[in-house]
């Protein structure tokens, strides 16, 4: 029984997107529906706290919640209040949040995150920025910190295996905190993506060069996560189009992504989530046909999740036509706690997104722009 009841007036409306509302077997879990909440950076606390718990529990009607990117080691991010899963305190914080989501009937995976070369250099506590190679990202987008230092040239990681262990330990902590599974953040130009990408990875050892070598780091981590959770509780997020954080210019790197996705299917992980090309987010990247990657999963138990600017009608179509097993929504769910029940009925989500409060709470009140987005109300026209 949900602790956040959906409006009876909403529930009385006819369902016009029924496929989105069908259950999905995800390994040993059965998701209630095909609507997935994307990882969304919200910068509301290093240690997950009761306001975070409310935010996630309000959204527990979605089939699966993926937590915001959660750090596997204390590291510089521009999000100084980004949560972690690297010690007792951060693990204990998540324990309560996860319990609240479960109480509300939700399923939640922890997204495991290391930023690699795009760590914020001023917040690194004298630890150098690291990456697969000493190749600096172009640009610099530290939006909230003074000084706008821009990206720095990272120190090339000597032993990737040691970094893979950070993810394993974080997964162990996620398990202790009660998360239903873990998602490896291998997208959007962060550490794992930096290894996959031939622009940021110019290594000449076993972790660089060929598609197999550039996929090695990701797969080693996946194997650690499988050892901790079992394959059917492990997901991965990929962004083959690149763009964001200076990944992949020009040509799609299909050989590498084909190899990687094939290996993931072979391991039978729970899901592969792929972000499709988005004009703003993927600018400078390549238009990759994500459906070709989904085809690689057809003979496996691994489910295919697609993310990127969907509305309910298009999501319904993709799932109905078998192009994807579930659709991942970011901002609509951020702004609409009861998004799933609106989406399946074709009811408009909240459109009043408070951009200024995505990462910076107003008046130092973490709840503002976070847990105060309205549920559907009787008689109110959105
Ligand atoms: C961001 O902070 O803009 C951000 C963080 C994680 C992502 C993507 C974007 O995966």
Short mmCIF file of C-alpha atoms and ligand atoms in Angstrom, two decimals:
data_model
loop_
_atom_site.label_atom_id
_atom_site.label_comp_id
_atom_site.label_asym_id
_atom_site.label_seq_id
_atom_site.Cartn_x
_atom_site.Cartn_y
_atom_site.Cartn_z
CA UNK A 1 0.00 0.00 0.00
CA UNK A 2 1.52 3.26 -1.13
CA UNK A 3 2.09 5.92 1.51
CA UNK A 4 1.49 8.48 -1.24
CA UNK A 5 -2.00 7.71 -2.52
CA UNK A 6 -2.86 8.70 -6.06
CA UNK A 7 -5.83 11.01 -6.53
CA UNK A 8 -9.11 9.07 -7.05
CA UNK A 9 -10.04 11.58 -9.78
CA UNK A 10 -6.88 10.63 -11.64
CA UNK A 11 -7.44 6.92 -11.09
CA UNK A 12 -10.95 7.18 -12.51
CA UNK A 13 -9.68 8.37 -15.91
CA UNK A 14 -9.36 5.77 -18.68
CA UNK A 15 -5.99 4.20 -19.36
CA UNK A 16 -4.89 5.09 -22.88
CA UNK A 17 -1.29 3.82 -22.69
CA UNK A 18 -1.89 0.31 -21.33
CA UNK A 19 1.42 -1.23 -22.39
CA UNK A 20 3.37 1.16 -20.17
CA UNK A 21 1.33 -0.18 -17.28
CA UNK A 22 2.24 -3.84 -17.77
CA UNK A 23 4.64 -5.60 -15.39
CA UNK A 24 8.20 -6.38 -16.45
CA UNK A 25 10.25 -9.31 -15.24
CA UNK A 26 13.68 -8.04 -14.39
CA UNK A 27 15.66 -11.04 -13.22
CA UNK A 28 14.13 -12.15 -9.94
CA UNK A 29 12.21 -8.88 -9.60
CA UNK A 30 8.91 -8.05 -11.21
CA UNK A 31 8.60 -4.35 -11.91
CA UNK A 32 5.05 -3.02 -11.60
CA UNK A 33 5.23 -1.12 -14.88
CA UNK A 34 7.50 0.03 -17.69
CA UNK A 35 8.11 3.55 -16.38
CA UNK A 36 11.60 4.01 -14.93
CA UNK A 37 12.91 7.02 -13.04
CA UNK A 38 16.29 8.15 -14.30
CA UNK A 39 19.23 8.98 -12.08
CA UNK A 40 18.96 12.73 -11.48
CA UNK A 41 21.62 14.79 -9.74
CA UNK A 42 19.87 16.83 -7.05
CA UNK A 43 22.70 17.80 -4.72
CA UNK A 44 20.63 17.54 -1.53
CA UNK A 45 23.09 15.87 0.85
CA UNK A 46 26.29 13.81 1.07
CA UNK A 47 24.52 11.57 3.56
CA UNK A 48 21.10 10.57 2.32
CA UNK A 49 18.53 12.14 4.66
CA UNK A 50 14.78 12.20 5.40
CA UNK A 51 14.07 14.80 2.68
CA UNK A 52 15.72 12.51 0.13
CA UNK A 53 13.64 9.65 1.49
CA UNK A 54 10.43 11.61 0.96
CA UNK A 55 11.46 12.61 -2.58
CA UNK A 56 12.14 9.02 -3.65
CA UNK A 57 9.18 7.53 -1.79
CA UNK A 58 6.84 10.03 -3.46
CA UNK A 59 7.96 8.55 -6.79
CA UNK A 60 7.65 4.88 -5.77
CA UNK A 61 4.78 4.23 -8.19
CA UNK A 62 7.32 4.07 -11.03
CA UNK A 63 8.38 0.53 -11.89
CA UNK A 64 12.00 1.21 -11.02
CA UNK A 65 13.82 4.14 -9.43
CA UNK A 66 17.49 4.63 -10.23
CA UNK A 67 19.13 6.73 -7.53
CA UNK A 68 21.00 9.89 -8.32
CA UNK A 69 24.67 9.27 -9.18
CA UNK A 70 26.24 8.11 -5.91
CA UNK A 71 29.97 8.42 -5.40
CA UNK A 72 32.10 5.32 -4.93
CA UNK A 73 34.81 7.37 -3.22
CA UNK A 74 34.93 10.92 -1.83
CA UNK A 75 35.95 12.96 -4.83
CA UNK A 76 35.59 16.38 -6.31
CA UNK A 77 32.30 16.98 -7.98
CA UNK A 78 30.78 20.32 -8.68
CA UNK A 79 27.89 18.95 -6.65
CA UNK A 80 29.29 19.45 -3.19
CA UNK A 81 26.24 17.79 -1.68
CA UNK A 82 26.33 14.69 -3.88
CA UNK A 83 25.69 11.51 -1.89
CA UNK A 84 28.13 8.65 -1.50
CA UNK A 85 28.24 4.95 -0.68
CA UNK A 86 31.82 4.78 0.50
CA UNK A 87 31.70 4.60 4.30
CA UNK A 88 29.47 3.81 7.26
CA UNK A 89 27.85 7.25 7.39
CA UNK A 90 26.87 7.40 3.75
CA UNK A 91 25.70 3.78 3.79
CA UNK A 92 23.58 4.34 6.90
CA UNK A 93 21.96 7.40 5.29
CA UNK A 94 20.80 5.37 2.32
CA UNK A 95 19.45 2.59 4.57
CA UNK A 96 16.60 4.82 5.72
CA UNK A 97 15.89 6.21 2.24
CA UNK A 98 15.73 2.75 0.71
CA UNK A 99 13.46 1.52 3.51
CA UNK A 100 11.06 4.40 2.87
CA UNK A 101 10.94 3.58 -0.86
CA UNK A 102 10.20 -0.05 -0.05
CA UNK A 103 7.49 0.96 2.40
CA UNK A 104 5.89 2.96 -0.41
CA UNK A 105 5.99 -0.10 -2.68
CA UNK A 106 8.96 0.96 -4.82
CA UNK A 107 12.03 -0.74 -6.22
CA UNK A 108 15.32 1.19 -6.17
CA UNK A 109 18.78 0.59 -7.65
CA UNK A 110 21.83 2.63 -6.62
CA UNK A 111 23.69 4.28 -9.47
CA UNK A 112 27.44 4.02 -8.84
CA UNK A 113 29.45 7.01 -9.99
CA UNK A 114 33.05 8.17 -10.34
CA UNK A 115 33.65 11.32 -12.34
CA UNK A 116 37.25 10.60 -13.35
CA UNK A 117 38.85 13.41 -15.32
CA UNK A 118 35.91 15.79 -14.89
CA UNK A 119 36.17 15.83 -11.09
CA UNK A 120 36.32 19.35 -9.74
CA UNK A 121 40.01 20.02 -9.07
CA UNK A 122 39.36 22.44 -6.18
CA UNK A 123 37.48 19.80 -4.24
CA UNK A 124 39.89 16.96 -4.58
CA UNK A 125 41.58 17.32 -1.16
CA UNK A 126 45.03 17.25 -2.75
CA UNK A 127 44.28 14.10 -4.69
CA UNK A 128 44.93 14.57 -8.39
CA UNK A 129 42.15 14.16 -10.93
CA UNK A 130 42.44 10.80 -12.61
CA UNK A 131 41.40 9.37 -15.94
CA UNK A 132 42.36 6.53 -18.25
CA UNK A 133 44.96 8.79 -19.88
CA UNK A 134 46.43 12.24 -19.33
CA UNK A 135 43.92 13.74 -21.77
CA UNK A 136 41.96 16.79 -20.67
CA UNK A 137 38.28 17.20 -21.48
CA UNK A 138 37.56 20.27 -23.55
CA UNK A 139 35.25 22.85 -22.09
CA UNK A 140 34.37 23.09 -18.42
CA UNK A 141 30.99 23.38 -16.88
CA UNK A 142 31.40 23.83 -13.14
CA UNK A 143 28.21 25.75 -12.70
CA UNK A 144 28.04 26.27 -8.99
CA UNK A 145 31.57 26.86 -7.84
CA UNK A 146 33.57 30.02 -7.72
CA UNK A 147 36.58 30.42 -9.91
CA UNK A 148 35.34 28.38 -12.89
CA UNK A 149 38.60 26.41 -12.95
CA UNK A 150 37.68 24.41 -16.02
CA UNK A 151 38.75 20.87 -16.61
CA UNK A 152 42.30 19.83 -15.74
CA UNK A 153 44.62 17.29 -17.30
CA UNK A 154 44.14 14.10 -15.29
CA UNK A 155 46.80 11.72 -14.07
CA UNK A 156 46.54 8.42 -15.95
CA UNK A 157 45.35 5.64 -13.66
CA UNK A 158 48.10 3.11 -13.20
CA UNK A 159 46.02 0.20 -11.95
CA UNK A 160 42.44 0.27 -13.21
CA UNK A 161 41.80 -2.85 -11.13
CA UNK A 162 42.13 -0.76 -7.95
CA UNK A 163 39.45 1.63 -9.23
CA UNK A 164 37.20 -1.28 -10.14
CA UNK A 165 37.43 -2.32 -6.49
CA UNK A 166 35.96 1.02 -5.41
CA UNK A 167 32.80 0.09 -7.30
CA UNK A 168 32.76 -3.35 -5.70
CA UNK A 169 32.98 -1.85 -2.21
CA UNK A 170 30.25 0.65 -3.03
CA UNK A 171 28.07 -2.23 -4.26
CA UNK A 172 28.70 -4.05 -0.99
CA UNK A 173 27.56 -0.92 0.82
CA UNK A 174 24.53 -0.61 -1.46
CA UNK A 175 23.60 -4.14 -0.55
CA UNK A 176 23.95 -3.42 3.15
CA UNK A 177 21.76 -0.37 2.70
CA UNK A 178 19.07 -2.58 1.17
CA UNK A 179 19.12 -1.38 -2.45
CA UNK A 180 17.43 -3.85 -4.81
CA UNK A 181 20.34 -3.64 -7.20
CA UNK A 182 23.01 -1.40 -8.67
CA UNK A 183 23.45 0.47 -11.94
CA UNK A 184 26.95 1.15 -13.23
CA UNK A 185 27.16 4.70 -14.56
CA UNK A 186 29.15 4.08 -17.74
CA UNK A 187 27.69 7.07 -19.60
CA UNK A 188 27.89 10.82 -20.04
CA UNK A 189 31.65 11.22 -20.07
CA UNK A 190 32.40 10.02 -16.54
CA UNK A 191 35.14 7.58 -15.55
CA UNK A 192 33.85 4.34 -17.07
CA UNK A 193 32.80 6.14 -20.26
CA UNK A 194 36.24 7.75 -20.40
CA UNK A 195 37.75 4.26 -20.60
CA UNK A 196 35.31 3.20 -23.33
CA UNK A 197 35.91 6.29 -25.46
CA UNK A 198 38.88 6.42 -27.82
CA UNK A 199 39.19 10.19 -27.43
CA UNK A 200 39.82 10.10 -23.68
CA UNK A 201 41.51 6.69 -23.61
CA UNK A 202 44.82 6.51 -25.48
CA UNK A 203 46.35 3.78 -23.34
CA UNK A 204 48.56 1.20 -24.92
CA UNK A 205 48.08 -1.49 -22.25
CA UNK A 206 45.28 -4.04 -21.91
CA UNK A 207 42.79 -1.22 -21.12
CA UNK A 208 43.25 0.80 -24.30
CA UNK A 209 43.30 0.44 -28.07
CA UNK A 210 40.90 -2.22 -29.33
CA UNK A 211 37.15 -2.25 -28.52
CA UNK A 212 37.79 -5.28 -26.29
CA UNK A 213 40.46 -3.41 -24.36
CA UNK A 214 38.46 -0.21 -23.96
CA UNK A 215 35.48 -2.25 -22.71
CA UNK A 216 37.66 -4.14 -20.22
CA UNK A 217 37.32 -1.68 -17.32
CA UNK A 218 33.52 -1.60 -17.61
CA UNK A 219 33.29 -5.38 -17.76
CA UNK A 220 35.67 -5.90 -14.86
CA UNK A 221 33.48 -3.64 -12.74
CA UNK A 222 30.34 -5.42 -13.94
CA UNK A 223 31.89 -8.72 -12.88
CA UNK A 224 32.53 -7.30 -9.41
CA UNK A 225 28.95 -6.07 -9.20
CA UNK A 226 27.68 -9.49 -10.29
CA UNK A 227 29.82 -11.10 -7.59
CA UNK A 228 28.17 -8.87 -4.99
CA UNK A 229 24.56 -8.80 -6.21
CA UNK A 230 24.08 -11.54 -8.81
CA UNK A 231 23.77 -10.71 -12.50
CA UNK A 232 20.02 -10.16 -12.37
CA UNK A 233 20.40 -7.22 -9.95
CA UNK A 234 22.95 -5.34 -12.03
CA UNK A 235 22.25 -2.72 -14.69
CA UNK A 236 24.41 -0.39 -16.73
CA UNK A 237 23.86 3.01 -18.32
CA UNK A 238 25.50 3.79 -21.66
CA UNK A 239 25.50 6.88 -23.86
CA UNK A 240 26.93 5.71 -27.19
CA UNK A 241 26.13 9.01 -28.88
CA UNK A 242 28.62 10.82 -26.66
CA UNK A 243 28.76 14.58 -26.77
CA UNK A 244 28.35 15.47 -23.12
CA UNK A 245 31.66 15.99 -21.27
CA UNK A 246 33.59 15.88 -24.55
CA UNK A 247 32.97 12.28 -25.58
CA UNK A 248 33.23 10.91 -29.14
CA UNK A 249 33.14 13.37 -31.94
CA UNK A 250 31.82 12.44 -35.37
CA UNK A 251 31.57 8.72 -36.07
CA UNK A 252 29.58 6.39 -33.85
CA UNK A 253 31.82 3.80 -32.18
CA UNK A 254 29.58 0.86 -33.01
CA UNK A 255 32.29 -1.83 -32.80
CA UNK A 256 32.99 -0.99 -29.17
CA UNK A 257 29.36 -0.69 -28.12
CA UNK A 258 28.43 -3.83 -30.04
CA UNK A 259 31.16 -5.77 -28.27
CA UNK A 260 30.26 -4.34 -24.88
CA UNK A 261 26.51 -4.92 -25.15
CA UNK A 262 27.07 -8.45 -26.47
CA UNK A 263 29.26 -9.21 -23.46
CA UNK A 264 26.69 -7.76 -21.10
CA UNK A 265 23.96 -9.90 -22.65
CA UNK A 266 26.20 -12.93 -22.32
CA UNK A 267 26.52 -12.22 -18.59
CA UNK A 268 22.72 -11.94 -18.29
CA UNK A 269 22.69 -8.69 -16.35
CA UNK A 270 19.29 -7.23 -15.50
CA UNK A 271 19.32 -4.40 -18.01
CA UNK A 272 21.20 -2.17 -20.37
CA UNK A 273 19.98 1.42 -20.33
CA UNK A 274 20.92 3.47 -23.36
CA UNK A 275 20.45 7.20 -23.78
CA UNK A 276 19.50 8.10 -27.34
CA UNK A 277 20.85 11.14 -29.16
CA UNK A 278 19.50 14.40 -27.74
CA UNK A 279 20.13 17.65 -29.57
CA UNK A 280 21.34 19.57 -26.53
CA UNK A 281 22.88 16.87 -24.37
CA UNK A 282 24.63 14.93 -27.14
CA UNK A 283 25.80 17.98 -29.12
CA UNK A 284 29.11 17.22 -30.78
CA UNK A 285 28.41 13.49 -30.57
CA UNK A 286 27.18 10.95 -33.11
CA UNK A 287 23.65 9.88 -34.00
CA UNK A 288 23.70 6.24 -32.95
CA UNK A 289 20.85 3.88 -33.79
CA UNK A 290 20.05 2.64 -30.31
CA UNK A 291 17.67 0.03 -31.68
CA UNK A 292 20.60 -1.83 -33.22
CA UNK A 293 22.06 -2.16 -29.72
CA UNK A 294 18.72 -3.35 -28.36
CA UNK A 295 18.67 -6.09 -31.02
CA UNK A 296 21.85 -7.52 -29.48
CA UNK A 297 19.86 -8.36 -26.34
CA UNK A 298 17.06 -10.19 -28.11
CA UNK A 299 18.26 -13.69 -27.28
CA UNK A 300 19.20 -12.91 -23.71
CA UNK A 301 17.41 -12.24 -20.42
CA UNK A 302 18.88 -8.72 -20.32
CA UNK A 303 16.23 -6.03 -20.68
CA UNK A 304 16.60 -2.94 -22.86
CA UNK A 305 15.80 0.44 -21.34
CA UNK A 306 15.87 3.61 -23.40
CA UNK A 307 16.21 7.14 -22.10
CA UNK A 308 16.04 10.51 -23.79
CA UNK A 309 13.23 13.03 -24.14
CA UNK A 310 10.28 10.61 -24.37
CA UNK A 311 6.72 11.63 -23.68
CA UNK A 312 4.10 9.09 -22.63
CA UNK A 313 2.68 8.53 -26.12
CA UNK A 314 6.06 7.79 -27.70
CA UNK A 315 7.05 5.63 -24.75
CA UNK A 316 3.86 3.57 -25.13
CA UNK A 317 4.63 3.07 -28.80
CA UNK A 318 8.21 1.96 -28.23
CA UNK A 319 7.23 -0.60 -25.62
CA UNK A 320 4.20 -1.78 -27.59
CA UNK A 321 6.29 -2.25 -30.72
CA UNK A 322 8.93 -4.15 -28.76
CA UNK A 323 11.64 -1.57 -29.40
CA UNK A 324 12.30 -1.24 -25.67
CA UNK A 325 11.27 -3.12 -22.54
CA UNK A 326 10.87 0.05 -20.50
CA UNK A 327 11.36 3.79 -20.91
CA UNK A 328 13.43 5.96 -18.60
CA UNK A 329 12.15 9.45 -17.78
CA UNK A 330 14.12 12.18 -16.05
CA UNK A 331 12.67 15.64 -15.75
CA UNK A 332 9.00 14.64 -16.06
CA UNK A 333 9.35 12.44 -12.97
CA UNK A 334 11.48 15.01 -11.18
CA UNK A 335 8.58 17.46 -11.50
CA UNK A 336 5.71 14.98 -11.20
CA UNK A 337 5.69 12.51 -8.33
CA UNK A 338 2.66 10.67 -9.73
CA UNK A 339 4.02 10.72 -13.28
CA UNK A 340 3.33 7.03 -13.97
CA UNK A 341 -0.37 7.29 -13.20
CA UNK A 342 -0.67 10.40 -15.32
CA UNK A 343 1.38 8.94 -18.20
CA UNK A 344 -0.69 5.79 -18.59
CA UNK A 345 -3.83 7.96 -18.73
CA UNK A 346 -2.38 10.56 -21.06
CA UNK A 347 -2.65 13.24 -18.38
CA UNK A 348 -0.14 16.07 -18.67
CA UNK A 349 2.76 15.98 -16.17
CA UNK A 350 3.66 19.13 -14.24
CA UNK A 351 5.31 21.55 -16.63
CA UNK A 352 6.41 24.17 -14.14
CA UNK A 353 9.99 22.95 -13.75
CA UNK A 354 12.00 24.99 -11.27
CA UNK A 355 15.35 24.86 -13.04
CA UNK A 356 17.02 27.14 -10.50
CA UNK A 357 16.21 24.67 -7.77
CA UNK A 358 17.39 21.49 -9.50
CA UNK A 359 20.78 21.61 -7.79
CA UNK A 360 20.53 24.59 -5.46
CA UNK A 361 17.75 24.55 -2.91
CA UNK A 362 16.05 27.90 -2.45
CA UNK A 363 16.58 29.61 0.93
CA UNK A 364 18.77 26.69 2.00
CA UNK A 365 15.63 24.60 2.27
CA UNK A 366 16.35 21.25 0.56
CA UNK A 367 12.63 20.51 0.23
CA UNK A 368 11.98 23.43 -2.13
CA UNK A 369 11.95 22.44 -5.77
CA UNK A 370 12.37 18.87 -4.58
CA UNK A 371 9.53 17.37 -2.57
CA UNK A 372 7.01 20.15 -3.20
CA UNK A 373 6.02 19.31 -6.79
CA UNK A 374 2.28 18.65 -6.65
CA UNK A 375 0.46 15.37 -7.09
CA UNK A 376 -2.55 15.50 -9.37
CA UNK A 377 -5.35 17.32 -7.64
CA UNK A 378 -9.06 16.87 -8.21
CA UNK A 379 -10.52 19.54 -10.39
CA UNK A 380 -7.19 21.27 -11.03
CA UNK A 381 -6.20 21.73 -14.64
CA UNK A 382 -2.44 21.51 -15.17
C1 LIG B 1 25.23 16.75 -14.58
O1 LIG B 1 25.61 17.06 -13.48
O2 LIG B 1 24.97 17.60 -15.44
C2 LIG B 1 25.12 15.33 -14.91
C3 LIG B 1 25.44 14.39 -13.94
C4 LIG B 1 25.35 13.06 -14.26
C5 LIG B 1 24.97 12.69 -15.53
C6 LIG B 1 24.66 13.62 -16.46
C7 LIG B 1 24.72 14.95 -16.16
O3 LIG B 1 24.93 11.42 -15.85
#
